[in-house]
Tab-separated table of C-alpha atoms in Angstrom:
chain	number	residue	atom	x	y	z
A	1	MET	CA	-3.387	2.164	0.230
A	2	ASN	CA	-5.661	0.663	-2.413
A	3	THR	CA	-7.726	-2.389	-1.474
A	4	ASP	CA	-9.430	-2.767	-4.887
A	5	GLY	CA	-6.600	-3.097	-7.427
A	6	LEU	CA	-3.130	-4.565	-7.160
A	7	GLY	CA	-1.950	-1.633	-5.050
A	8	VAL	CA	-0.714	1.944	-5.152
A	9	VAL	CA	2.827	2.621	-6.396
A	10	LEU	CA	4.494	5.940	-5.591
A	11	VAL	CA	7.065	6.672	-8.310
A	12	VAL	CA	9.681	9.271	-7.332
A	13	GLU	CA	11.247	10.241	-10.648
A	14	HIS	CA	12.561	13.648	-11.737
A	15	ASP	CA	12.414	12.942	-15.484
A	16	PRO	CA	8.810	13.418	-16.708
A	17	ALA	CA	9.303	11.147	-19.735
A	18	VAL	CA	10.682	8.298	-17.623
A	19	ALA	CA	7.972	8.795	-15.003
A	20	GLU	CA	5.236	8.629	-17.633
A	21	LEU	CA	6.712	5.459	-19.154
A	22	GLU	CA	6.833	3.812	-15.724
A	23	ARG	CA	3.279	4.951	-14.982
A	24	ARG	CA	1.986	3.481	-18.241
A	25	TYR	CA	3.577	0.076	-17.745
A	26	LEU	CA	2.540	-0.192	-14.091
A	27	ALA	CA	-1.011	0.962	-14.845
A	28	ARG	CA	-1.250	-1.599	-17.654
A	29	GLU	CA	-0.560	-4.313	-15.058
A	30	GLY	CA	-3.332	-3.013	-12.787
A	31	PHE	CA	-1.433	-0.753	-10.374
A	32	ASP	CA	-2.575	2.719	-9.360
A	33	VAL	CA	0.374	5.084	-9.815
A	34	GLU	CA	1.219	8.378	-8.125
A	35	ILE	CA	4.124	10.479	-9.403
A	36	GLU	CA	6.407	12.705	-7.305
A	37	ALA	CA	8.929	14.638	-9.396
A	38	ASP	CA	10.836	16.219	-6.491
A	39	PRO	CA	12.947	13.737	-4.473
A	40	GLY	CA	13.015	16.218	-1.590
A	41	ARG	CA	9.245	15.862	-1.215
A	42	ALA	CA	9.332	12.054	-1.383
A	43	PRO	CA	9.136	11.426	2.413
A	44	ALA	CA	6.086	13.692	2.738
A	45	ALA	CA	4.466	12.111	-0.332
A	46	ALA	CA	5.021	8.618	1.082
A	47	GLU	CA	3.605	9.567	4.477
A	48	ARG	CA	0.613	11.346	2.958
A	49	GLY	CA	-0.263	8.811	0.250
A	50	ARG	CA	0.410	5.565	2.174
A	51	PRO	CA	1.451	3.682	-1.000
A	52	ASP	CA	1.887	-0.083	-1.151
A	53	VAL	CA	5.275	0.256	-2.879
A	54	VAL	CA	7.655	3.182	-3.455
A	55	VAL	CA	9.964	3.372	-6.484
A	56	LEU	CA	12.694	5.848	-5.498
A	57	ASP	CA	15.154	7.182	-8.070
A	58	LEU	CA	18.515	7.712	-6.357
A	59	SER	CA	20.508	8.288	-9.539
A	60	VAL	CA	20.139	12.078	-9.323
A	61	SER	CA	23.270	13.912	-8.176
A	62	ALA	CA	23.410	15.876	-4.909
A	63	LEU	CA	20.564	14.036	-3.182
A	64	PRO	CA	20.451	14.141	0.636
A	65	ALA	CA	22.527	11.275	2.034
A	66	ASP	CA	19.703	10.091	4.272
A	67	LEU	CA	16.923	10.293	1.660
A	68	TYR	CA	16.463	6.529	1.321
A	69	ARG	CA	16.210	6.079	5.086
A	70	ARG	CA	13.701	8.940	5.448
A	71	VAL	CA	11.509	7.604	2.634
A	72	ALA	CA	11.643	4.064	4.037
A	73	GLU	CA	10.604	5.303	7.470
A	74	ALA	CA	7.771	7.427	6.036
A	75	ALA	CA	6.490	4.592	3.826
A	76	ARG	CA	6.791	1.807	6.400
A	77	PRO	CA	5.636	-0.964	6.173
A	78	ALA	CA	5.608	-0.512	2.382
A	79	PRO	CA	8.815	-1.664	0.641
A	80	VAL	CA	11.012	0.854	-1.176
A	81	ILE	CA	12.647	-0.041	-4.497
A	82	ALA	CA	15.820	1.986	-4.964
A	83	VAL	CA	16.683	2.837	-8.571
A	84	THR	CA	20.445	3.278	-8.894
A	85	GLY	CA	23.423	2.585	-11.078
A	86	PRO	CA	25.313	-0.693	-10.539
A	87	LEU	CA	26.386	-0.940	-6.894
A	88	ASP	CA	28.847	-2.894	-4.829
A	89	PRO	CA	26.813	-5.667	-3.102
A	90	ALA	CA	27.712	-4.326	0.344
A	91	VAL	CA	26.475	-0.858	-0.614
A	92	ALA	CA	23.333	-2.315	-2.168
A	93	ARG	CA	22.482	-3.957	1.161
A	94	THR	CA	22.279	-0.531	2.785
A	95	LEU	CA	19.399	0.240	0.423
A	96	GLY	CA	17.180	-2.541	1.732
A	97	ASP	CA	16.024	-5.693	0.017
A	98	HIS	CA	14.886	-4.197	-3.283
A	99	HIS	CA	16.795	-2.214	-5.893
A	100	VAL	CA	16.917	-1.886	-9.689
A	101	ASP	CA	19.996	-0.974	-11.704
A	102	ARG	CA	19.625	1.839	-14.216
A	103	PRO	CA	19.186	1.545	-17.173
A	104	PHE	CA	16.371	-0.996	-16.976
A	105	SER	CA	13.405	-2.011	-19.073
A	106	PRO	CA	9.900	-1.146	-17.807
A	107	ARG	CA	9.168	-4.872	-17.567
A	108	VAL	CA	12.031	-5.240	-15.078
A	109	LEU	CA	10.485	-2.501	-12.945
A	110	VAL	CA	7.033	-4.135	-13.068
A	111	GLY	CA	8.612	-7.413	-11.958
A	112	ALA	CA	10.488	-5.675	-9.125
A	113	VAL	CA	7.261	-4.056	-7.884
A	114	ALA	CA	5.443	-7.406	-7.968
A	115	ASP	CA	8.321	-9.107	-6.117
A	116	ALA	CA	8.388	-6.345	-3.489
A	117	LEU	CA	4.661	-6.743	-2.879
A	118	ARG	CA	5.006	-10.511	-2.505
A	119	SER	CA	7.870	-10.231	-0.049
A	120	GLY	CA	6.147	-7.571	2.052
A	121	GLY	CA	7.757	-4.557	3.709
A	122	PRO	CA	11.393	-3.803	4.367
A	123	ALA	CA	13.524	-6.035	6.514
A	124	GLU	CA	13.406	-5.517	10.256
A	125	THR	CA	15.662	-2.802	11.567
A	126	PRO	CA	18.968	-4.446	12.505
A	127	GLY	CA	19.641	-5.015	16.184
A	128	PRO	CA	22.398	-3.355	18.209
A	129	LEU	CA	25.909	-3.580	16.775
A	130	ARG	CA	29.056	-3.940	18.863
A	131	ALA	CA	32.741	-3.512	18.141
A	132	GLY	CA	34.931	-3.609	21.222
A	133	ALA	CA	33.736	-0.881	23.570
A	134	VAL	CA	31.518	0.703	20.895
A	135	ALA	CA	27.791	-0.106	20.889
A	136	LEU	CA	25.513	1.206	18.146
A	137	ASP	CA	21.709	1.059	18.152
A	138	PRO	CA	20.430	1.591	14.559
A	139	ALA	CA	16.788	1.708	15.670
A	140	GLY	CA	17.344	4.437	18.252
A	141	ARG	CA	20.217	6.068	16.304
A	142	THR	CA	22.376	6.105	19.444
A	143	ALA	CA	26.065	5.395	19.952
A	144	VAL	CA	27.702	4.445	23.256
A	145	ILE	CA	31.365	3.818	24.003
A	146	ALA	CA	32.381	2.436	27.373
A	147	ASP	CA	29.002	3.485	28.871
A	148	ARG	CA	29.454	7.016	27.526
A	149	ARG	CA	26.866	8.386	25.076
A	150	VAL	CA	28.476	9.841	21.960
A	151	THR	CA	26.734	12.442	19.814
A	152	LEU	CA	27.191	11.754	16.094
A	153	THR	CA	25.981	13.609	13.046
A	154	VAL	CA	23.675	11.759	10.625
A	155	THR	CA	26.548	11.062	8.234
A	156	GLU	CA	28.948	9.997	10.988
A	157	PHE	CA	26.331	7.579	12.317
A	158	ASP	CA	25.597	6.131	8.858
A	159	LEU	CA	29.300	5.704	8.132
A	160	LEU	CA	29.982	3.978	11.461
A	161	GLU	CA	26.874	1.789	11.137
A	162	PHE	CA	27.947	0.603	7.691
A	163	LEU	CA	31.447	-0.299	8.887
A	164	MET	CA	30.160	-2.020	12.037
A	165	ALA	CA	27.680	-4.052	9.971
A	166	ASN	CA	30.590	-5.313	7.844
A	167	PRO	CA	33.462	-5.959	10.294
A	168	GLY	CA	36.755	-7.155	8.877
A	169	ARG	CA	35.938	-6.060	5.322
A	170	VAL	CA	38.087	-3.396	3.667
A	171	PHE	CA	36.170	-0.666	1.819
A	172	THR	CA	37.479	1.932	-0.579
A	173	ARG	CA	36.637	5.579	-0.034
A	174	GLU	CA	34.325	5.461	-3.061
A	175	GLN	CA	32.368	2.537	-1.564
A	176	LEU	CA	32.034	4.380	1.737
A	177	LEU	CA	30.847	7.503	-0.103
A	178	ASP	CA	28.031	5.499	-1.726
A	179	ALA	CA	27.134	3.837	1.578
A	180	ALA	CA	26.997	6.899	3.835
A	181	TRP	CA	26.309	9.770	1.439
A	182	GLY	CA	24.245	7.917	-1.151
A	183	PRO	CA	24.921	7.115	-4.811
A	184	GLY	CA	25.678	10.209	-6.868
A	185	ALA	CA	26.037	12.454	-3.826
A	186	GLY	CA	28.921	14.277	-5.481
A	187	ALA	CA	31.191	14.366	-2.417
A	188	GLY	CA	34.923	13.775	-2.889
A	189	SER	CA	36.966	10.985	-1.326
A	190	ARG	CA	38.614	13.529	0.980
A	191	THR	CA	35.200	13.891	2.636
A	192	VAL	CA	35.485	10.304	3.887
A	193	ASP	CA	38.880	11.014	5.464
A	194	VAL	CA	37.491	14.067	7.254
A	195	HIS	CA	34.503	12.176	8.680
A	196	VAL	CA	36.630	9.206	9.732
A	197	ALA	CA	38.948	11.609	11.560
A	198	GLN	CA	35.934	13.162	13.306
A	199	LEU	CA	34.631	9.721	14.276
A	200	ARG	CA	38.000	8.695	15.676
A	201	ALA	CA	38.164	11.861	17.750
A	202	LYS	CA	34.708	11.232	19.207
A	203	LEU	CA	35.277	7.519	19.856
A	204	GLY	CA	38.660	8.092	21.485
A	205	GLU	CA	40.872	5.159	22.463
A	206	GLY	CA	38.070	2.670	21.731
A	207	ASN	CA	37.977	3.630	18.053
A	208	PRO	CA	37.833	0.402	15.976
A	209	ILE	CA	38.339	1.991	12.527
A	210	ARG	CA	41.679	1.189	10.923
A	211	THR	CA	43.253	2.734	7.828
A	212	VAL	CA	44.352	0.351	5.084
A	213	ARG	CA	47.069	2.262	3.281
A	214	GLY	CA	46.393	2.764	-0.419
A	215	VAL	CA	42.901	1.242	-0.187
A	216	GLY	CA	40.538	2.713	2.400
A	217	TYR	CA	39.240	1.696	5.808
A	218	VAL	CA	38.209	-1.392	7.757
A	219	LEU	CA	36.515	-1.919	11.083
A	220	ASP	CA	38.514	-4.364	13.190
A	221	ARG	CA	36.564	-7.342	14.442
């Protein structure tokens, strides 16, 4: 963390030309800029460098589904600005308080970094979620149904958390792919069906996920 200038910005960007353009504009405004070209090394770079803001490009295909969460945890309390394509508002909320739609002008990015610094770190981790007999603790990454601990994979947990945070709202398979796997993950819609089936099997009779024929899934209130 820099206490002399405006702050240190870690830019995670695979395209060298784009990264250099972002560095130039941010440096011109008084920010110190560090570049990480490999998204897979972003969590380690955030933990090691202790930046004041992270700009994380999520538009690359086949990124790990939990990359945003891992970077946010490593950078905490620094805010993370997710760079993506246009997103459904509900999906955008899973990426924290700050995101920029690609393509964008460098001035938009500079403004987003300044806004993120003014607003401070990421929002507090949401409290426990409940749906019938199912209780989910996002902070501890635990799931309990009828006093029975349920072991979920990372993707199953993220999928269930997203649905439980938006009860009563119907989501398409494509929206659920973006929410649980990340934008541009490259998984097919059939993947959602498989994971929902696995979740239902683990949750048993207390399963609150309902199929909406021809559309997708909804979590009953």
